[in-house]
Coordinates of C-alpha atoms and ligand atoms in Angstrom, one line a residue:
M1 CA -22.9 28.6 44.3
A2 CA -22.4 31.3 42.1
V3 CA -18.3 30.3 42.5
L4 CA -19.3 27.0 41.4
M5 CA -21.4 28.6 38.5
S6 CA -18.7 31.0 37.4
V7 CA -16.2 28.3 37.5
V8 CA -18.8 26.0 34.9
Y9 CA -19.0 29.2 32.7
G10 CA -15.4 29.7 32.3
V11 CA -14.2 25.9 31.4
A12 CA -17.2 25.7 28.8
I13 CA -16.1 29.3 27.5
A14 CA -12.2 28.1 27.1
W15 CA -13.3 24.8 25.6
T16 CA -15.4 26.6 23.3
L17 CA -12.5 28.9 22.5
K18 CA -10.2 26.0 22.0
L19 CA -12.8 24.4 20.0
L20 CA -13.3 27.1 17.9
Y21 CA -9.4 27.7 17.5
A22 CA -9.0 24.2 16.3
I23 CA -11.9 24.2 13.6
W24 CA -11.7 27.9 12.1
W25 CA -9.1 29.9 13.1
K26 CA -6.2 27.7 13.2
P27 CA -7.2 26.2 9.3
K28 CA -8.1 29.9 8.1
A29 CA -4.8 30.7 9.4
I30 CA -3.0 27.6 7.7
E31 CA -4.7 28.4 4.7
K32 CA -3.6 32.5 4.8
K33 CA -0.2 31.4 4.9
L34 CA -0.5 29.2 2.1
R35 CA -2.1 31.4 -0.2
K36 CA 0.4 34.1 0.6
Q37 CA 3.0 31.5 -1.1
G38 CA 0.8 30.5 -3.7
I39 CA -0.6 27.5 -2.9
H40 CA -3.8 27.6 -3.6
G41 CA -6.7 25.4 -3.5
Y42 CA -10.8 24.8 -2.7
P43 CA -11.6 26.8 0.2
Y44 CA -11.4 25.5 3.5
K45 CA -15.3 24.7 5.0
L46 CA -16.0 24.4 8.7
I47 CA -15.2 21.2 10.1
Y48 CA -15.6 19.1 6.6
G49 CA -13.0 20.8 4.5
N50 CA -13.1 19.5 1.1
T51 CA -14.5 16.4 1.9
T52 CA -18.3 16.8 1.3
E53 CA -17.0 18.6 -2.4
M54 CA -14.6 15.6 -3.3
M55 CA -17.4 13.1 -2.6
E56 CA -19.9 14.7 -4.9
L57 CA -17.5 15.4 -7.4
A58 CA -16.5 11.3 -7.3
K59 CA -20.2 10.5 -7.6
E60 CA -20.8 12.6 -10.4
K61 CA -17.4 11.9 -12.4
G62 CA -17.0 8.4 -11.1
S63 CA -19.3 6.9 -13.6
E64 CA -18.5 9.2 -16.4
P65 CA -16.7 6.7 -19.2
V66 CA -12.8 7.5 -19.7
E67 CA -11.7 8.0 -23.5
Q68 CA -8.3 6.3 -22.1
P69 CA -8.6 3.1 -20.1
H70 CA -5.4 4.0 -18.6
D71 CA -6.3 8.0 -17.6
I72 CA -7.6 7.2 -14.5
V73 CA -7.1 9.8 -12.3
P74 CA -10.3 12.0 -13.2
R75 CA -12.2 9.0 -12.3
I76 CA -10.6 8.0 -9.2
N77 CA -10.3 11.4 -7.5
P78 CA -11.7 14.1 -9.9
L79 CA -10.9 16.9 -7.4
L80 CA -7.1 16.4 -7.3
H81 CA -7.2 15.7 -11.0
D82 CA -9.1 19.2 -11.2
L83 CA -6.2 21.1 -8.8
A84 CA -3.3 19.1 -10.2
T85 CA -4.1 20.2 -13.7
A86 CA -4.9 24.1 -12.6
H87 CA -1.7 24.3 -10.1
K88 CA 1.1 22.3 -11.3
K89 CA 3.7 22.6 -8.8
S90 CA 2.0 22.5 -5.7
F91 CA -2.0 22.4 -3.8
V92 CA -4.1 21.8 -1.1
V93 CA -7.1 20.0 -0.2
W94 CA -8.8 20.1 3.4
Y95 CA -9.6 16.8 4.9
G96 CA -11.5 18.0 7.5
T97 CA -9.6 20.2 9.5
T98 CA -6.4 19.0 8.0
P99 CA -4.3 20.6 5.1
R100 CA -2.9 18.5 2.7
V101 CA -0.1 20.4 0.4
A102 CA 0.1 18.0 -2.8
I103 CA 3.9 18.0 -3.6
M104 CA 4.6 17.0 -7.2
E105 CA 7.9 18.1 -8.3
P106 CA 10.5 15.3 -8.3
N107 CA 13.2 17.4 -6.5
L108 CA 10.9 18.4 -3.4
I109 CA 9.7 14.8 -3.3
K110 CA 13.1 13.6 -3.0
E111 CA 14.0 16.3 -0.5
V112 CA 10.7 15.0 1.8
L113 CA 11.5 11.5 1.4
N114 CA 15.2 11.3 1.6
N115 CA 15.2 13.6 5.0
K116 CA 17.2 11.9 7.7
T117 CA 16.7 14.7 10.1
G118 CA 13.1 14.1 11.0
D119 CA 11.9 17.1 9.3
F120 CA 9.2 15.4 7.5
P121 CA 7.9 12.4 9.6
K122 CA 4.9 10.2 9.4
P123 CA 1.7 11.6 10.6
E124 CA 0.6 9.9 14.0
I125 CA -2.2 7.5 13.8
N126 CA -5.2 7.8 15.9
S127 CA -6.2 5.1 18.6
F128 CA -8.7 3.2 16.6
T129 CA -5.9 2.6 13.5
Q130 CA -3.8 1.4 16.6
L131 CA -6.1 -1.7 17.0
F132 CA -5.7 -2.4 13.6
V133 CA -2.0 -2.2 13.2
T134 CA 1.0 0.0 14.1
G135 CA 4.6 -1.0 13.5
L136 CA 7.7 0.0 11.3
A137 CA 5.6 1.7 8.7
S138 CA 4.0 3.8 11.5
Y139 CA 7.2 4.8 13.5
N140 CA 9.1 7.7 13.3
G141 CA 12.5 8.4 15.1
D142 CA 14.8 6.4 17.5
K143 CA 11.7 3.6 17.4
W144 CA 11.6 3.6 13.7
A145 CA 15.3 3.1 13.0
K146 CA 15.7 0.3 15.6
H147 CA 13.0 -1.4 14.0
R148 CA 13.7 -1.2 10.6
K149 CA 17.5 -2.1 11.7
I150 CA 16.0 -5.6 13.0
V151 CA 13.3 -5.9 10.0
N152 CA 15.7 -5.2 7.6
P153 CA 17.8 -8.6 7.5
A154 CA 14.8 -10.7 7.4
F155 CA 14.0 -9.3 3.6
H156 CA 17.7 -9.7 1.9
V157 CA 17.9 -11.1 -1.0
E158 CA 19.5 -14.5 0.3
K159 CA 17.0 -15.0 2.4
L160 CA 14.3 -14.4 -0.1
K161 CA 16.1 -17.5 -2.1
H162 CA 15.3 -19.6 0.6
M163 CA 11.6 -18.2 0.9
L164 CA 10.9 -19.2 -3.1
P165 CA 9.9 -22.7 -2.4
A166 CA 7.1 -21.5 0.0
F167 CA 5.9 -19.3 -2.9
V168 CA 6.1 -21.8 -5.4
V169 CA 3.5 -24.1 -3.1
C170 CA 1.2 -21.7 -3.1
T171 CA 1.4 -20.3 -6.9
D172 CA 1.4 -23.9 -7.7
E173 CA -1.9 -24.9 -5.3
M174 CA -3.8 -21.8 -7.2
I175 CA -2.4 -22.8 -10.9
S176 CA -4.0 -26.7 -10.2
K177 CA -7.0 -25.3 -8.7
W178 CA -7.8 -23.2 -12.1
R179 CA -6.4 -26.2 -14.3
K180 CA -9.2 -28.4 -12.6
L181 CA -11.7 -25.5 -13.8
V182 CA -10.7 -25.1 -17.3
N183 CA -10.6 -28.7 -17.7
F184 CA -14.0 -29.2 -18.2
M185 CA -14.5 -26.9 -20.7
G186 CA -11.3 -25.6 -22.1
S187 CA -11.7 -22.1 -20.6
S188 CA -13.5 -20.5 -17.5
E189 CA -14.2 -17.1 -15.9
V190 CA -12.3 -15.6 -12.8
D191 CA -12.3 -13.0 -10.2
M192 CA -8.6 -12.4 -10.2
S193 CA -8.8 -9.8 -7.5
V194 CA -10.3 -12.6 -5.2
E195 CA -8.1 -15.3 -6.5
F196 CA -4.8 -12.6 -5.9
Q197 CA -6.0 -11.7 -2.2
N198 CA -5.8 -15.6 -1.3
L199 CA -2.6 -16.1 -3.1
T200 CA -0.8 -13.1 -1.7
G201 CA -2.7 -14.4 2.1
D202 CA -1.0 -17.6 1.7
V203 CA 2.4 -16.6 0.2
I204 CA 2.7 -14.2 3.5
S205 CA 1.5 -16.9 5.8
R206 CA 3.7 -19.3 4.6
A207 CA 6.7 -17.1 4.2
A208 CA 6.0 -15.5 7.5
F209 CA 5.3 -18.3 9.8
G210 CA 6.8 -22.2 8.0
S211 CA 5.3 -24.6 9.7
N212 CA 2.9 -22.5 11.7
F213 CA 1.3 -22.1 8.1
E214 CA -2.3 -22.7 9.2
E215 CA -1.8 -20.5 12.4
G216 CA -0.7 -17.8 10.2
R217 CA -3.9 -18.2 7.4
L218 CA -6.3 -17.8 10.4
I219 CA -4.4 -15.0 11.6
F220 CA -4.7 -13.5 7.9
L221 CA -8.5 -14.2 8.1
L222 CA -8.8 -12.4 11.1
Q223 CA -6.7 -9.5 10.0
K224 CA -8.9 -9.1 6.6
E225 CA -12.0 -9.0 8.8
Q226 CA -10.0 -6.2 11.0
G227 CA -9.3 -4.4 7.9
R228 CA -13.0 -4.5 6.8
L229 CA -14.1 -3.2 10.2
F230 CA -11.3 -0.7 10.1
L231 CA -12.6 0.7 6.9
Q232 CA -16.3 0.8 8.1
S233 CA -15.4 2.5 11.4
Q234 CA -13.5 5.2 9.0
M235 CA -16.9 6.1 7.5
N236 CA -18.2 7.3 10.4
I237 CA -17.1 11.0 9.8
N238 CA -20.5 12.4 10.6
F239 CA -20.0 10.9 14.5
P240 CA -16.5 10.7 15.0
L241 CA -17.3 10.0 18.8
L242 CA -18.7 6.5 17.7
R243 CA -15.3 5.5 17.3
F244 CA -15.0 5.2 21.3
L245 CA -18.5 3.9 22.2
P246 CA -18.9 0.1 22.7
T247 CA -20.8 -0.5 19.6
K248 CA -20.5 -4.1 17.9
V249 CA -18.0 -3.3 15.7
N250 CA -16.1 -1.9 18.3
K251 CA -16.4 -4.7 20.9
R252 CA -15.2 -7.2 17.2
M253 CA -12.4 -5.0 16.6
K254 CA -11.3 -5.1 20.3
H255 CA -11.7 -8.9 20.6
I256 CA -10.4 -9.8 17.0
N257 CA -7.1 -7.7 18.8
R258 CA -6.8 -10.0 21.5
E259 CA -7.2 -13.0 19.2
V260 CA -4.5 -12.1 16.7
G261 CA -2.4 -11.1 19.7
S262 CA -3.0 -14.5 21.6
L263 CA -2.3 -16.5 18.6
L264 CA 1.0 -14.8 17.7
T265 CA 2.3 -14.9 21.1
R266 CA 1.9 -18.2 21.4
I267 CA 3.7 -19.0 17.9
I268 CA 6.7 -16.3 18.7
E269 CA 7.3 -18.1 22.0
K270 CA 7.6 -21.5 20.4
R271 CA 9.7 -20.2 17.9
E272 CA 11.9 -18.2 20.8
K273 CA 12.4 -21.6 22.7
F274 CA 13.2 -23.4 19.3
I275 CA 15.7 -20.5 18.5
R276 CA 17.5 -20.7 22.2
A277 CA 18.0 -24.7 21.5
G278 CA 19.7 -24.0 18.1
D279 CA 16.8 -25.1 16.1
H280 CA 16.4 -22.0 13.7
K281 CA 13.9 -21.6 10.6
D282 CA 14.6 -19.3 7.7
D283 CA 11.2 -17.7 7.3
L284 CA 10.4 -14.1 7.8
L285 CA 9.4 -15.0 11.9
G286 CA 12.8 -17.0 12.4
L287 CA 15.1 -14.2 10.8
L288 CA 13.2 -11.4 12.5
L289 CA 13.5 -13.2 16.1
K290 CA 17.4 -14.4 15.1
S291 CA 17.8 -10.3 14.2
N292 CA 16.0 -9.5 17.2
L293 CA 18.0 -11.9 19.8
N294 CA 21.4 -10.5 18.0
E295 CA 20.6 -6.9 18.8
V296 CA 19.4 -8.0 22.3
E297 CA 22.9 -9.4 22.6
V298 CA 25.1 -6.4 21.0
N299 CA 23.7 -4.4 23.3
K300 CA 24.1 -6.3 26.3
N301 CA 19.7 -5.6 27.3
S302 CA 16.6 -6.0 26.5
D303 CA 16.4 -2.3 25.2
G304 CA 18.6 -2.6 22.0
G305 CA 15.5 -5.3 20.8
M306 CA 12.2 -5.6 20.4
S307 CA 9.6 -6.8 22.8
M308 CA 6.9 -9.1 22.3
A309 CA 4.3 -6.9 21.5
D310 CA 6.6 -4.9 19.1
V311 CA 6.8 -8.5 17.1
I312 CA 3.6 -9.2 17.5
E313 CA 3.0 -5.6 15.6
E314 CA 5.6 -6.1 13.1
C315 CA 3.8 -9.5 12.2
K316 CA 0.8 -7.7 12.1
L317 CA 1.9 -5.3 9.5
F318 CA 3.4 -7.8 6.9
Y319 CA 0.0 -8.9 6.3
F320 CA -1.2 -5.3 6.0
A321 CA 1.7 -4.2 4.0
G322 CA 2.5 -6.9 1.7
Q323 CA -0.9 -8.6 0.9
E324 CA -3.4 -6.4 -0.6
T325 CA -0.5 -4.2 -2.5
T326 CA 0.9 -7.4 -4.2
S327 CA -2.7 -8.7 -4.6
N328 CA -3.4 -5.5 -6.4
L329 CA -0.4 -5.7 -8.6
L330 CA -0.9 -9.1 -9.7
T331 CA -4.7 -8.2 -10.3
W332 CA -4.1 -4.8 -12.7
T333 CA -0.8 -6.7 -14.6
M334 CA -4.0 -9.3 -15.7
I335 CA -6.3 -7.0 -16.5
V336 CA -3.5 -5.0 -18.2
L337 CA -2.4 -8.2 -20.3
S338 CA -5.8 -9.0 -21.2
M339 CA -6.2 -5.5 -22.9
H340 CA -2.7 -5.1 -24.2
N341 CA -2.7 -8.7 -25.8
E342 CA 0.5 -8.6 -28.0
W343 CA 2.6 -7.9 -24.8
Q344 CA 0.7 -11.0 -23.1
E345 CA 1.8 -12.7 -26.4
R346 CA 5.4 -11.5 -25.5
A347 CA 6.0 -12.0 -22.2
R348 CA 4.1 -15.6 -22.2
E349 CA 7.2 -15.9 -25.4
E350 CA 9.9 -14.8 -22.8
V351 CA 8.7 -17.3 -20.2
L352 CA 8.3 -20.1 -22.5
Q353 CA 12.3 -19.5 -23.6
V354 CA 13.4 -18.9 -20.0
F355 CA 12.1 -22.1 -18.7
G356 CA 10.2 -24.3 -21.6
N357 CA 7.9 -25.9 -19.0
N358 CA 9.9 -26.3 -16.0
K359 CA 9.5 -25.0 -12.7
P360 CA 11.2 -21.3 -12.6
D361 CA 14.0 -21.0 -10.2
Y362 CA 15.5 -17.6 -8.3
D363 CA 17.8 -17.0 -11.2
D364 CA 15.4 -17.7 -13.8
L365 CA 13.2 -15.3 -12.5
N366 CA 15.5 -12.9 -12.4
R367 CA 16.0 -13.3 -16.3
L368 CA 12.5 -12.1 -17.0
K369 CA 13.3 -8.8 -18.3
I370 CA 9.8 -8.6 -20.2
V371 CA 7.8 -9.4 -17.1
N372 CA 9.9 -7.3 -15.1
M373 CA 9.3 -4.2 -17.5
I374 CA 5.3 -5.1 -17.3
L375 CA 5.1 -5.2 -13.7
L376 CA 7.0 -1.6 -13.2
E377 CA 4.7 -0.2 -16.4
V378 CA 1.6 -1.5 -14.2
M379 CA 2.9 0.1 -11.1
R380 CA 3.5 3.3 -12.8
L381 CA -0.2 3.3 -14.0
Y382 CA -2.1 1.9 -11.3
P383 CA 0.4 2.7 -8.1
S384 CA -1.0 1.1 -4.9
T385 CA -1.4 4.2 -2.8
S386 CA 0.0 7.6 -2.1
L387 CA 3.1 8.5 0.3
I388 CA 2.4 11.0 3.6
R389 CA 3.9 12.7 6.0
C390 CA 3.8 16.0 7.8
T391 CA 5.2 18.8 9.7
K392 CA 5.6 19.4 13.5
K393 CA 6.9 23.1 12.8
E394 CA 7.5 25.9 10.7
T395 CA 9.3 23.8 8.2
K396 CA 11.4 24.8 4.7
L397 CA 10.7 23.2 1.7
G398 CA 12.3 24.5 -1.6
D399 CA 11.2 27.8 -1.8
M400 CA 8.2 27.4 0.5
S401 CA 7.9 27.7 4.3
L402 CA 5.2 25.2 6.0
P403 CA 3.6 26.0 8.5
A404 CA 3.5 23.5 11.5
G405 CA 0.7 20.8 11.3
V406 CA 0.1 20.2 7.6
Q407 CA 0.3 17.2 5.9
L408 CA 2.4 16.7 2.6
F409 CA 1.3 14.0 0.0
M410 CA 2.9 12.7 -2.9
P411 CA 0.2 11.6 -5.5
L412 CA 1.9 8.7 -7.3
H413 CA -1.2 8.2 -9.6
I414 CA -0.5 11.7 -11.0
V415 CA 3.3 12.4 -10.4
H416 CA 3.4 8.9 -12.5
R417 CA 1.4 10.4 -15.4
D418 CA 3.3 14.0 -15.7
K419 CA 3.8 14.6 -19.6
E420 CA 6.9 16.7 -18.6
Q421 CA 8.6 13.8 -17.1
W422 CA 7.1 10.8 -19.1
G423 CA 6.4 12.7 -22.3
E424 CA 3.2 12.9 -24.8
D425 CA 2.1 8.9 -24.3
V426 CA 2.0 9.1 -20.5
M427 CA -1.6 7.4 -20.4
E428 CA -0.4 4.6 -22.9
F429 CA 0.4 1.3 -21.7
K430 CA 4.1 1.1 -22.7
P431 CA 6.6 -1.0 -20.5
E432 CA 9.6 -0.6 -23.0
R433 CA 9.6 2.6 -21.0
F434 CA 11.8 0.5 -18.7
S435 CA 13.8 -1.2 -20.8
E436 CA 17.0 0.0 -19.6
G437 CA 15.6 -0.2 -16.0
M438 CA 13.6 1.9 -13.6
F439 CA 16.1 4.8 -13.1
K440 CA 16.8 5.6 -16.6
A441 CA 13.1 5.5 -17.5
T442 CA 12.8 8.4 -15.3
K443 CA 16.4 10.0 -16.0
D444 CA 17.2 9.3 -12.0
K445 CA 14.6 11.6 -11.0
V446 CA 11.9 10.9 -8.3
S447 CA 9.3 10.5 -10.7
Y448 CA 8.4 7.1 -10.4
F449 CA 7.9 5.7 -6.9
P450 CA 5.6 2.5 -6.4
F451 CA 8.0 1.3 -3.4
G452 CA 8.7 4.9 -1.9
W453 CA 12.2 6.3 -1.7
G454 CA 14.6 6.8 0.8
P455 CA 15.5 5.2 3.8
R456 CA 11.7 4.7 4.3
I457 CA 11.7 2.8 1.0
C458 CA 9.2 -0.7 1.1
V459 CA 11.3 -3.4 2.9
G460 CA 9.3 -6.2 1.3
Q461 CA 9.7 -4.5 -2.5
N462 CA 12.0 -7.3 -3.5
F463 CA 9.8 -10.1 -1.7
A464 CA 6.7 -8.5 -3.6
M465 CA 8.6 -8.6 -6.7
L466 CA 9.5 -12.0 -6.8
E467 CA 6.3 -13.3 -5.8
S468 CA 4.9 -11.1 -8.6
K469 CA 7.2 -12.8 -11.2
L470 CA 6.7 -16.4 -10.0
A471 CA 2.9 -16.0 -10.3
I472 CA 2.9 -14.3 -13.5
A473 CA 5.3 -16.9 -15.3
K474 CA 3.2 -19.6 -14.2
I475 CA 0.0 -18.4 -15.2
L476 CA 1.3 -17.5 -18.5
Q477 CA 2.9 -20.9 -18.7
N478 CA -0.4 -22.3 -18.7
F479 CA -3.4 -19.9 -19.5
S480 CA -4.1 -17.0 -22.3
F481 CA -6.3 -15.0 -21.0
Q482 CA -8.8 -12.2 -22.0
L483 CA -11.3 -9.6 -20.2
S484 CA -14.5 -11.1 -19.6
P485 CA -17.7 -9.2 -21.0
T486 CA -18.4 -9.2 -17.4
Y487 CA -15.5 -7.0 -16.8
T488 CA -16.4 -3.2 -16.1
H489 CA -12.7 -1.0 -16.2
A490 CA -13.6 1.2 -12.9
P491 CA -10.4 1.6 -11.0
H492 CA -11.5 2.4 -7.5
A493 CA -9.1 4.4 -4.5
A494 CA -10.3 2.8 -1.4
V495 CA -7.3 2.2 1.0
T496 CA -5.2 0.8 -2.0
L497 CA -6.3 1.2 -5.5
Q498 CA -8.7 -1.5 -6.6
P499 CA -11.3 -2.8 -9.4
R500 CA -14.1 -1.6 -8.1
Y501 CA -16.6 -4.3 -9.8
G502 CA -14.0 -7.3 -9.6
A503 CA -11.5 -8.3 -11.8
Q504 CA -13.2 -11.1 -14.4
V505 CA -10.9 -12.6 -16.9
I506 CA -11.6 -15.8 -19.0
L507 CA -9.1 -18.1 -18.7
H508 CA -7.7 -20.5 -21.3
K509 CA -6.3 -24.0 -21.1
L510 CA -2.7 -24.3 -22.7
G511 CA -0.8 -27.5 -23.2
E512 CA -0.5 -29.7 -20.3
C513 CA 0.5 -28.5 -16.7
A514 CA 3.3 -27.2 -15.8
Ligands
HEM601 C1 3.5 -4.6 -5.1 C2 3.7 -4.5 -3.5 C3 3.9 -3.7 -2.5 C4 4.3 -2.1 -2.9 C5 3.4 -1.4 -4.0 C6 4.6 -1.6 -1.4 C7 4.5 -0.5 -1.6 C8 5.2 0.4 -0.5 C9 5.2 1.7 -0.2 C10 4.7 3.0 -1.4 C11 5.9 1.9 1.0 C12 6.6 3.3 1.7 C13 5.4 4.1 2.5 C14 6.2 5.3 2.9 O1 7.0 5.7 2.5 O2 5.0 6.6 3.4 C15 6.3 0.9 1.5 C16 7.0 0.4 3.1 C17 6.8 -0.6 3.4 N1 6.3 -1.7 2.8 FE1 5.8 -2.2 0.7 N2 4.6 -2.9 -0.9 C18 4.6 -3.6 -1.3 C19 4.6 -4.8 -0.9 C20 5.6 -5.2 0.6 C21 5.5 -6.5 1.3 C22 5.3 -7.5 0.2 C23 6.2 -6.2 2.3 C24 6.4 -7.2 3.6 C25 6.2 -8.7 3.6 C26 6.0 -4.9 2.5 C27 6.3 -4.3 3.9 C28 6.6 -3.0 4.0 C29 6.8 -2.0 5.4 C30 7.2 -2.9 6.5 C31 6.7 -0.7 4.8 C32 7.2 0.3 6.1 C33 9.1 0.8 5.7 C34 9.3 1.6 6.6 O3 8.6 2.8 6.9 O4 10.3 2.0 7.4 N3 5.8 -4.2 1.5 N4 5.6 0.2 0.7

């Protein structure tokens, strides 16, 4: 008995020491190392880090009116704003026990995002996130390289041209629905964020699954619910263990995961049979499967390609990575063009000049210079999300030596508003910054990267830009618009940057349907 008790005590003491190390000694040791190098921030607090201060400040300042509508950082993350103002180069914020070091200098951002030796991988995702989505965006090393090589050809510009008709069908459906709405009264209020969520979901469903569009739409709805449940589950920071219990939310998430898996398996198996019989479709799934089969053939074994489970994850990722991001870009563009009527007019003039009232084709869309500049400027001021990497071992970055276990984050909404890079008018909406292209605007520095940078740059950026140009062009052809008195400008950073209370815009009818 005494021996058993001493074993129990021994295990309990070892476990307690391990826990203390993880929640106190390790964070404090990292904090000390960072401070010695001039990387400061709010002090680390047991278990919660700076999350309490972050939430309190957001509550306090989140409802304060902003002087300049595009000066959104003090609103969406006041703690980051204060730290970025005090420490121009770099600072640290504690998300629980994890230190996040902000990197804001273009040279350092380039060093991190261009790194090809694996020094700055993506942080590992937890088992719960895995239920929601994995795929290319979360892998590292050889697995990432293999998947990227297979996925890349599906997004080639030449292939996108074949997907344009699918984009047109979805956009036309949305426009004719709006025409019906405004036909009666001459104008109508529409919540753009809801409309574009549906549009971008439909576009991915059609572009990815072609003739299996209806099944694709069902997958989209299930993934949308999964996203909502996932966010709900992440809120339980007070009870992290709740994630592992058979709660209603957890059970539903597992069920959705199985259902989406079996829907996708059915579609994929059917497609593989067709491809083997020589019947190939140029939608994302068809291209992905073809590229995968090529890889298997070149390597003469199945290890060269992706498994069924891998293909399922990549399809789920198309929705996650491509739908909300593009929907946000379109939503903010409509809000900003409603605020800056002169740009709305200039963009409409260009659209009418390029297309008249005809259907836009691929080359015409590429001739829309003003619309392109507007989209780039909207992504400068309202970027979708920030980028994160981590260190696995003590790693040099510029003149810093970062300990293992640090996350590096590159806050786009702060870097995109750096006066040193962009000038005193940084808070103003000025699409003309991009009149000579994206890289001239930033003098070739990594101070603008809404789609990321380097080897992991967004695989779907051309897809998103084509889809957005088409949607904005069709809207400008058919309607003029203004903000509704019910709209409140309250950008809010959830997983992506969204208008907290919706994006109510009033549409006015313009001419006959195009
Ligand atoms: C306006 C729309 C979009 C924005 C702003 C956007 C933004 C980004 C960013 C910033 C990254 C890099 C993340 C990082 O380095 O940590 C990324 C990666 C990625 N995006 Fe997009 N994206 C958009 C649309 C799309 C679309 C339409 C798709 C696919 C249908 C897509 C698929 C992906 C994938 C698969 C990755 C991971 C690439 C890799 O890790 O190799 N994105 N996106």
